[in-house]
N, CA, C and O atoms as a MOPAC input file, in Angstrom:
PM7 MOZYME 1SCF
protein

 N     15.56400 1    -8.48700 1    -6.71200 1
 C     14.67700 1    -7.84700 1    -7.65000 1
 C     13.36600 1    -7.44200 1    -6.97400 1
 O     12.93800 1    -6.31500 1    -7.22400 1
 N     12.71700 1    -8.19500 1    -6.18900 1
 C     11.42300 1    -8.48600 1    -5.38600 1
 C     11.35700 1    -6.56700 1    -4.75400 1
 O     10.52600 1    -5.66700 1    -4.86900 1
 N     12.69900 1    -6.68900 1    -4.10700 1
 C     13.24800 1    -6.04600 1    -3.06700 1
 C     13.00800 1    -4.22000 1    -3.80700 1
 O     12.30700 1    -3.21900 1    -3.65900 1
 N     13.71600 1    -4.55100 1    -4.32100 1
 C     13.53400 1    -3.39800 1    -5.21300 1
 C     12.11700 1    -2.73400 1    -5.83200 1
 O     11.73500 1    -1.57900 1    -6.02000 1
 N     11.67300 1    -3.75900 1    -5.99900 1
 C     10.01600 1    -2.91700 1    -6.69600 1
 C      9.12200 1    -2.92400 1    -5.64900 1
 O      8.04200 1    -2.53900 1    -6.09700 1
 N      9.02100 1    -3.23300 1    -4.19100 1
 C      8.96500 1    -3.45600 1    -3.31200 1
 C      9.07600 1    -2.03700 1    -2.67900 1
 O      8.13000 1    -1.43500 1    -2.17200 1
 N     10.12900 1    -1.66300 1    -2.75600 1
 C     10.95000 1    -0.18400 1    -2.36400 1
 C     10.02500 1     0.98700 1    -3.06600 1
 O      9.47800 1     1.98200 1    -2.59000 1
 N     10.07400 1     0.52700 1    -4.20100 1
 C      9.24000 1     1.55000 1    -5.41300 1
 C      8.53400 1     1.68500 1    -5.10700 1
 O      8.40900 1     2.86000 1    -4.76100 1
 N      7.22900 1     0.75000 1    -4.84200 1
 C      5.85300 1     0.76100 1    -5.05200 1
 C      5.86300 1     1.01700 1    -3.05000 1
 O      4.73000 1     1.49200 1    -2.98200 1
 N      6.30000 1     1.00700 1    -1.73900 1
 C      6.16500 1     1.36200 1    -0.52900 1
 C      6.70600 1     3.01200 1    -0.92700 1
 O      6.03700 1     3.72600 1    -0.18100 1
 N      7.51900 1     3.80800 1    -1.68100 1
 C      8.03900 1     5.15600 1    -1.90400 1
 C      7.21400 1     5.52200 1    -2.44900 1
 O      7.13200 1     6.61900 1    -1.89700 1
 N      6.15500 1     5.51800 1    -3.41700 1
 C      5.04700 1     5.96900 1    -3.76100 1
 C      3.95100 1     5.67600 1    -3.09400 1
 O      3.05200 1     6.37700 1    -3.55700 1
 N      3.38300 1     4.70500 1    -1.86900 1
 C      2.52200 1     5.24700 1    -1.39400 1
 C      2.98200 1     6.21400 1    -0.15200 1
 O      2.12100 1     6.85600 1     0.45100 1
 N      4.36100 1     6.29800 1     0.21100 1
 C      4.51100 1     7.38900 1     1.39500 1
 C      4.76900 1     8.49400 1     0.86000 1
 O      4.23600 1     9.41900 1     1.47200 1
 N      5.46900 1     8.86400 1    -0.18800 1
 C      4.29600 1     9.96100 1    -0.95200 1
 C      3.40100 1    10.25200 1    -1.50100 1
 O      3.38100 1    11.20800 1    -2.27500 1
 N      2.50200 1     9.57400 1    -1.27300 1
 C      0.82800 1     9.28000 1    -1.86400 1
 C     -0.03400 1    10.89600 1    -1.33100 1
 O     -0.40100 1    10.76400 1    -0.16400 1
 N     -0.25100 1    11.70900 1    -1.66500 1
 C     -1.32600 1    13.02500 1    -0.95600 1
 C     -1.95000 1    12.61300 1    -2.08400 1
 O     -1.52300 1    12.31000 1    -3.19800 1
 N     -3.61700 1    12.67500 1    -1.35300 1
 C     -4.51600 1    12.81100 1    -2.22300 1
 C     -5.08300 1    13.83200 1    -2.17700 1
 O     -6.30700 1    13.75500 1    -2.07400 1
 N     -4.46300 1    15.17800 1    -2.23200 1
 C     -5.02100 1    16.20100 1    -2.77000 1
 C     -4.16900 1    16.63800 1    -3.46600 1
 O     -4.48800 1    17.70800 1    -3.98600 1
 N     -2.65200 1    16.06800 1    -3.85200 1
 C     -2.05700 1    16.33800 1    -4.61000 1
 C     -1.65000 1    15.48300 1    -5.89900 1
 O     -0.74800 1    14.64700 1    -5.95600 1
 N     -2.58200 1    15.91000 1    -6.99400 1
 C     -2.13300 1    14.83700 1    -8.11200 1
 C     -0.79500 1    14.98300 1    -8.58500 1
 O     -0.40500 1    13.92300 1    -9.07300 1
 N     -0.05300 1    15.77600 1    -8.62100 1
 C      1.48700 1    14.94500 1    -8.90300 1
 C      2.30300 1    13.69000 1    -8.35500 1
 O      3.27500 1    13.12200 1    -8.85300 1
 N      1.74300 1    13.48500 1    -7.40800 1
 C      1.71800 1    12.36500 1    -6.01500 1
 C      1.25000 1    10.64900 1    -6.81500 1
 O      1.83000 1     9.56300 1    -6.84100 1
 N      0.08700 1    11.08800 1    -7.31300 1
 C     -0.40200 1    10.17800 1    -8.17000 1
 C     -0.08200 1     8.55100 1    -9.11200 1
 O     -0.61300 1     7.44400 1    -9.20300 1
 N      1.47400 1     9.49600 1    -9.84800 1
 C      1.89500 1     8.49800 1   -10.67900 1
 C      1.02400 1     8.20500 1   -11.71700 1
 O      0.92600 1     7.13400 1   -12.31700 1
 N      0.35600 1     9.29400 1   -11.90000 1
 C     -1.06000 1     9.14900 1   -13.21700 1
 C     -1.84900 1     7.71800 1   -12.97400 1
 O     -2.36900 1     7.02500 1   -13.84900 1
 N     -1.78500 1     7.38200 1   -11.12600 1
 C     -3.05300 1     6.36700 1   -11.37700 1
 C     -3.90500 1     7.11300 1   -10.94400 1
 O     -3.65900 1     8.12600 1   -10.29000 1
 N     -5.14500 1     6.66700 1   -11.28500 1
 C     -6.70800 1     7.06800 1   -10.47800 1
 C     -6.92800 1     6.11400 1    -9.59300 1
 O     -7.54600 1     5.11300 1    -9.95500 1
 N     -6.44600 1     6.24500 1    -8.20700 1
 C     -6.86000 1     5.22400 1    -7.31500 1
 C     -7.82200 1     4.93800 1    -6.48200 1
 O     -7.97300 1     4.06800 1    -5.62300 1
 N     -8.55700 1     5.95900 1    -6.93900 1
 C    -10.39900 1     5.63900 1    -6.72800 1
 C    -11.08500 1     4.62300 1    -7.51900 1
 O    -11.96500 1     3.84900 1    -7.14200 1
 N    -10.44800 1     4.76200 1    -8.90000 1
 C    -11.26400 1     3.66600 1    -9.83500 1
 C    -10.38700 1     2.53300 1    -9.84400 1
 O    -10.88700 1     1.41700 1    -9.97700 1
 N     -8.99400 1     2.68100 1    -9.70600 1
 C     -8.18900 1     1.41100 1   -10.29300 1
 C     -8.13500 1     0.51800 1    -8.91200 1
 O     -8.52500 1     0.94400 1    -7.82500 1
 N     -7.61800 1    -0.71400 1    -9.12400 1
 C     -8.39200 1    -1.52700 1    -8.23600 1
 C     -6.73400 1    -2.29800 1    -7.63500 1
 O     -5.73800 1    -2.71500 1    -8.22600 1
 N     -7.04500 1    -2.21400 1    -6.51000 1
 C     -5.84000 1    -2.56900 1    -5.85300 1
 C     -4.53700 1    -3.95500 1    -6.31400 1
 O     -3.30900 1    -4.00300 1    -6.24400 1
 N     -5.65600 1    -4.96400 1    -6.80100 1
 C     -5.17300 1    -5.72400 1    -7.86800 1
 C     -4.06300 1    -5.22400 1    -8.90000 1
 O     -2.87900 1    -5.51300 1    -9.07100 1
 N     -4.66800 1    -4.63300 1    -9.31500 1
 C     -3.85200 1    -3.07400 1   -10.74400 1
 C     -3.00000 1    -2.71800 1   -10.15900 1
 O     -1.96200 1    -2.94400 1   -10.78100 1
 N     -2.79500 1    -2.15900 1    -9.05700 1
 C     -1.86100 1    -1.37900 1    -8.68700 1
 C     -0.77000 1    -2.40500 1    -8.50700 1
 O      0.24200 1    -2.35600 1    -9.20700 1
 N     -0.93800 1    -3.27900 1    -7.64300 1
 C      0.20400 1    -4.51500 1    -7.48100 1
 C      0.77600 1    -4.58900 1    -8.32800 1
 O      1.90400 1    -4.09600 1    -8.34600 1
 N      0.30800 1    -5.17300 1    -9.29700 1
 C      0.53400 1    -5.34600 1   -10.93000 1
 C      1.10500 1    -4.36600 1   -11.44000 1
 O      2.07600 1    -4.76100 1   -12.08600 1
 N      0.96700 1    -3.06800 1   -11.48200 1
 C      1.87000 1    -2.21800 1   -11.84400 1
 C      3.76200 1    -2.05400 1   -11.77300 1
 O      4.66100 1    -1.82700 1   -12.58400 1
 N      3.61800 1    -2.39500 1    -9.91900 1
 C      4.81200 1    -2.71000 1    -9.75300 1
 C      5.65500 1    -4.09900 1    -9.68600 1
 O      6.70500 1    -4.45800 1    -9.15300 1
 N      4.74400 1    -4.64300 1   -10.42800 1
 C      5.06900 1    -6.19500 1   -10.63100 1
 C      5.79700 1    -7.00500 1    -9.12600 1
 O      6.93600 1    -7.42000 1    -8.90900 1
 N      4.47200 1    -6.98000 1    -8.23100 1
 C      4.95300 1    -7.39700 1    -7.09400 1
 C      4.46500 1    -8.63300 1    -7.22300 1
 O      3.54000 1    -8.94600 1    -7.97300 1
 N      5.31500 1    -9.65200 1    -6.20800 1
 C      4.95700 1   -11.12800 1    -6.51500 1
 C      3.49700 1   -11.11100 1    -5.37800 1
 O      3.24300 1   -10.25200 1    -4.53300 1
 N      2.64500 1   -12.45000 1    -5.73700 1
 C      1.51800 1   -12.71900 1    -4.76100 1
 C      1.77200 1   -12.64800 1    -2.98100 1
 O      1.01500 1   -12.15600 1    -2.14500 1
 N      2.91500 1   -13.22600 1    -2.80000 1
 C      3.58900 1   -13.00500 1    -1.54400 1
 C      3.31900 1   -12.02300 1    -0.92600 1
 O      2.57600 1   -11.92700 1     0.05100 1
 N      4.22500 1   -10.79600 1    -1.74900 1
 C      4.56300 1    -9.59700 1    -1.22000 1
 C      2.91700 1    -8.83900 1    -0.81600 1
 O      2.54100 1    -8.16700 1     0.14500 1
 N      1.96600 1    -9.52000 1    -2.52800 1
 C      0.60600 1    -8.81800 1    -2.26300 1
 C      0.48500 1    -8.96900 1    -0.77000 1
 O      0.57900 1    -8.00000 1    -0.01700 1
 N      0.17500 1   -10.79700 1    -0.15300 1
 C     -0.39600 1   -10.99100 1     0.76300 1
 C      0.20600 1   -10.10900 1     1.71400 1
 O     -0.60900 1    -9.33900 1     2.22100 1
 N      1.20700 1   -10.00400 1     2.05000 1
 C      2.06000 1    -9.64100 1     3.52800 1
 C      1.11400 1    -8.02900 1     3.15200 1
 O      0.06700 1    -7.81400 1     3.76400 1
 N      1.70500 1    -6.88800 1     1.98100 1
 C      1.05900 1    -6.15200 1     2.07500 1
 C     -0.40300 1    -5.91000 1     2.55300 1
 O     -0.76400 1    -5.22200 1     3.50800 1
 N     -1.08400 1    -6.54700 1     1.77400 1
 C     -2.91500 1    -6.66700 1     2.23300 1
 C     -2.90500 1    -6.85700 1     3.22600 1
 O     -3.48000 1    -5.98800 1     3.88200 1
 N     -2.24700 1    -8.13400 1     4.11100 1
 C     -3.19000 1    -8.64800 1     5.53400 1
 C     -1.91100 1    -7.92900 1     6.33700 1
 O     -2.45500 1    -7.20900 1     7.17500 1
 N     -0.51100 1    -7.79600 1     6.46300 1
 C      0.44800 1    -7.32200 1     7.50000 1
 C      0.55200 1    -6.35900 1     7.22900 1
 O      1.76300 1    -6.32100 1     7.44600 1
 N      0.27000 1    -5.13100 1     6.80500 1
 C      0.38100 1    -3.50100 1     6.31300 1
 C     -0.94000 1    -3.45900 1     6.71100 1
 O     -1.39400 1    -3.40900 1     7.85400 1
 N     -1.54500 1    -3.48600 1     5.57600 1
 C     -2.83000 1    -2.74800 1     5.84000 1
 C     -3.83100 1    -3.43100 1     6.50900 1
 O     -4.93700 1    -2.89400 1     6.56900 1
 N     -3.62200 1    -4.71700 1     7.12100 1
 C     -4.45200 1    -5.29500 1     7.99700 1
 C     -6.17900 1    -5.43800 1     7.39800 1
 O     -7.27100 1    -5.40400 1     7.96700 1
 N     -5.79100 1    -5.58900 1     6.13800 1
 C     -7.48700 1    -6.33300 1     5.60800 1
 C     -7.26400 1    -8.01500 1     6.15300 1
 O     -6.24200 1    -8.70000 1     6.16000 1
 N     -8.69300 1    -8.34200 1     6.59700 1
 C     -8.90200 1    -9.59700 1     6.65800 1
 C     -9.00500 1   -10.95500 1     5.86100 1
 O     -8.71700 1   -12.12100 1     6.12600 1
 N     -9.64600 1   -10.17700 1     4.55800 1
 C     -9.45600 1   -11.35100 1     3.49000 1
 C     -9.09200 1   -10.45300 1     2.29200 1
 O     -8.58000 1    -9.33600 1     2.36400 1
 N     -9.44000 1   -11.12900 1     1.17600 1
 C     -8.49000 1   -10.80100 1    -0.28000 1
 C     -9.75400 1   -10.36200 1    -0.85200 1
 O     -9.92800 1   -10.91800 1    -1.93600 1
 N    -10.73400 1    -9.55000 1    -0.52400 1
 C    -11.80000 1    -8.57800 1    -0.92200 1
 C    -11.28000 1    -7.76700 1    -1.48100 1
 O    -11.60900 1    -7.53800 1    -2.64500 1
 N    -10.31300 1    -7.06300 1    -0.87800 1
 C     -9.45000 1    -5.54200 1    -1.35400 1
 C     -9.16800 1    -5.68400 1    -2.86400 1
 O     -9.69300 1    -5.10200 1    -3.81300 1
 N     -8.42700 1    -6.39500 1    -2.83500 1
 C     -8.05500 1    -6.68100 1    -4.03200 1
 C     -8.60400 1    -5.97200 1    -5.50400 1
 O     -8.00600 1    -5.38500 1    -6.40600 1
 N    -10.18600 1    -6.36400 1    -5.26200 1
 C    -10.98800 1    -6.05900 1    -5.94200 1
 C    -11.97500 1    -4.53600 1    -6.17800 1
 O    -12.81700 1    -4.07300 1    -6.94700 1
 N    -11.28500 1    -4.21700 1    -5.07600 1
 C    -11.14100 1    -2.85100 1    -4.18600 1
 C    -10.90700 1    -1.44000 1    -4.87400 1
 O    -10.16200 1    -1.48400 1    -5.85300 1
 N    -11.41900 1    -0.18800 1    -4.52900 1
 C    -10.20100 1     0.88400 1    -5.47000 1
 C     -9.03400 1     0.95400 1    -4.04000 1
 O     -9.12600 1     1.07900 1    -2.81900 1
 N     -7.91900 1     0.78200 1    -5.09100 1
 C     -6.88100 1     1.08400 1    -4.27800 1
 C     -6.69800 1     2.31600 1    -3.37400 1
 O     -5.97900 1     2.20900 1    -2.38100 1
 N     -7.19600 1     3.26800 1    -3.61000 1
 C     -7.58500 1     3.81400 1    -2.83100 1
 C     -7.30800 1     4.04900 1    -0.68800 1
 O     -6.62000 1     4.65400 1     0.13400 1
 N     -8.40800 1     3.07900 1    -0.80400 1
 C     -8.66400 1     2.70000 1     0.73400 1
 C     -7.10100 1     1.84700 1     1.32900 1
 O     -6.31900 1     2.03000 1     2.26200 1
 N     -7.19700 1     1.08300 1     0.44300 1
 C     -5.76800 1     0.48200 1     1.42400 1
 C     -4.20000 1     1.25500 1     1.28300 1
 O     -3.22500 1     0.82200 1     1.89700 1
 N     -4.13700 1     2.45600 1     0.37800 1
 C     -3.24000 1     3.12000 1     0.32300 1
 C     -3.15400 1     3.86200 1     1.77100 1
 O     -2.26900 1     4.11300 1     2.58800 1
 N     -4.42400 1     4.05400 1     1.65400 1
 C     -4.59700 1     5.14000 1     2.97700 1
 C     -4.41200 1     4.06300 1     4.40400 1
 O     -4.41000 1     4.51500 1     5.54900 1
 N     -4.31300 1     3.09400 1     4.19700 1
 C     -4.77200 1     2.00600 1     5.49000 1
 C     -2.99000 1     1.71700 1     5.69000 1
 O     -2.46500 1     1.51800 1     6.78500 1
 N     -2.11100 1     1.75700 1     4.10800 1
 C     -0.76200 1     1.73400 1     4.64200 1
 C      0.02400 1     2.83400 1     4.82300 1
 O      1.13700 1     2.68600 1     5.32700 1
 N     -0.35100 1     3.87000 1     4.51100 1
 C     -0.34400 1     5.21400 1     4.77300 1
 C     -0.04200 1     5.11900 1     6.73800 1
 O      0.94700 1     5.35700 1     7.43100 1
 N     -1.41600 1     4.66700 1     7.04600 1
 C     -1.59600 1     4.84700 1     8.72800 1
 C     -0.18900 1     4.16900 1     9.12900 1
 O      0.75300 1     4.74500 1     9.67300 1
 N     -0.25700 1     2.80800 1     8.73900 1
 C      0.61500 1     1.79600 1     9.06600 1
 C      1.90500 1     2.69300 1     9.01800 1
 O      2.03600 1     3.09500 1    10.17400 1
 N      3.07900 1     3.28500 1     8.13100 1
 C      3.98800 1     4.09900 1     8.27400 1
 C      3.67700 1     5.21800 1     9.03600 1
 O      4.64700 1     5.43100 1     9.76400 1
 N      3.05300 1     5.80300 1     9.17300 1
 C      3.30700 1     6.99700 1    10.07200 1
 C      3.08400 1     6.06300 1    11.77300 1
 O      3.93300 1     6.23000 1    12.65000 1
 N      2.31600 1     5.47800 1    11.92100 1
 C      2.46800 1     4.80800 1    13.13500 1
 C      3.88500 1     4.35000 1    13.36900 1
 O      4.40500 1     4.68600 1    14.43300 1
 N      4.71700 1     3.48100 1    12.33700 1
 C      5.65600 1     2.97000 1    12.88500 1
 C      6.56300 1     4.18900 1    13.20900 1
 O      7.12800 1     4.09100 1    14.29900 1
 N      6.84600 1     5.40800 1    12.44100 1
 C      7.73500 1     6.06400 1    12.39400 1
 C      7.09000 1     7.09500 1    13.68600 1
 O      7.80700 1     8.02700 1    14.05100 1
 N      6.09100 1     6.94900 1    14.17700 1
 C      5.36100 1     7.77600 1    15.97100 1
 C      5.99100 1     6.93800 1    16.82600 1
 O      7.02800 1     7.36000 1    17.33800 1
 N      5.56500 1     5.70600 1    17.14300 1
 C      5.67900 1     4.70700 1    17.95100 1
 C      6.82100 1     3.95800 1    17.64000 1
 O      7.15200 1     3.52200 1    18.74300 1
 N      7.96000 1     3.36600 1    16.48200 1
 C      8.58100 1     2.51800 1    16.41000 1
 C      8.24900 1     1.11700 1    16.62800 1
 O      7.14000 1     0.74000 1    16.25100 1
 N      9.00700 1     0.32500 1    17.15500 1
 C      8.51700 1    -0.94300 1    16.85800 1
 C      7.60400 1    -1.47900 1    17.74700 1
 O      7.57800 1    -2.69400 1    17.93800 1
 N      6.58100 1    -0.45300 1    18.51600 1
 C      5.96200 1    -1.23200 1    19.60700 1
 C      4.62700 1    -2.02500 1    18.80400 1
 O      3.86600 1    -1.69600 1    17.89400 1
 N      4.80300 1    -3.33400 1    19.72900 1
 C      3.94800 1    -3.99100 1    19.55600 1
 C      2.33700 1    -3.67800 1    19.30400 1
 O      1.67100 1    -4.40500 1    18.56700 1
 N      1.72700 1    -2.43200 1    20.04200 1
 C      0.63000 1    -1.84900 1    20.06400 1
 C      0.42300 1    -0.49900 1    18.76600 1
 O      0.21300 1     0.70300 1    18.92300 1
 N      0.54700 1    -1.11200 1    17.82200 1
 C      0.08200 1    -0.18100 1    16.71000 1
 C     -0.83000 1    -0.11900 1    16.74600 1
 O     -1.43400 1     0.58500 1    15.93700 1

């Protein structure tokens, strides 16, 4: 189940353009707060953490509180790096 909304919510931010609001999913992820967004796709705390600190490489659980926004774009980087480079260690 995890797995699955997991899938969902990583397929909408790699189609995430923010100059394109159909992309969106009718959130405002300038105002809504990264917290929210999790929650949307009913991801467990787990998955939050690995996302926050192993994706997008925030240091502590600040984001959270965050507009989602910024760390969309921070896992944004994170996929296009892996899919440049593959699995090298030096992302």
């Amino acid at each position: 189940m995890e797995k699955r909304r997991c899938h969902k919510f990583f397929s909408f931010v790699a189609d995430f353009d923010e100059a394109n609001p159909k992309t969106h999913g009718g959130h405002n992820l300038s105002t809504m707060t990264m917290e929210d967004l999790f929650k949307q796709y009913s991801l467990s705390d787990t998955t939050m953490d690995f996302v926050g600190h192993a994706i997008a490489l925030h240091r502590d659980d600040d984001y959270l509180s965050q507009p989602a926004i910024e760390t969309v774009k921070r896992m944004k980087l994170y996929f296009q790096s892996i899919l440049r480079y593959g699995k090298s260690p030096y992302i």
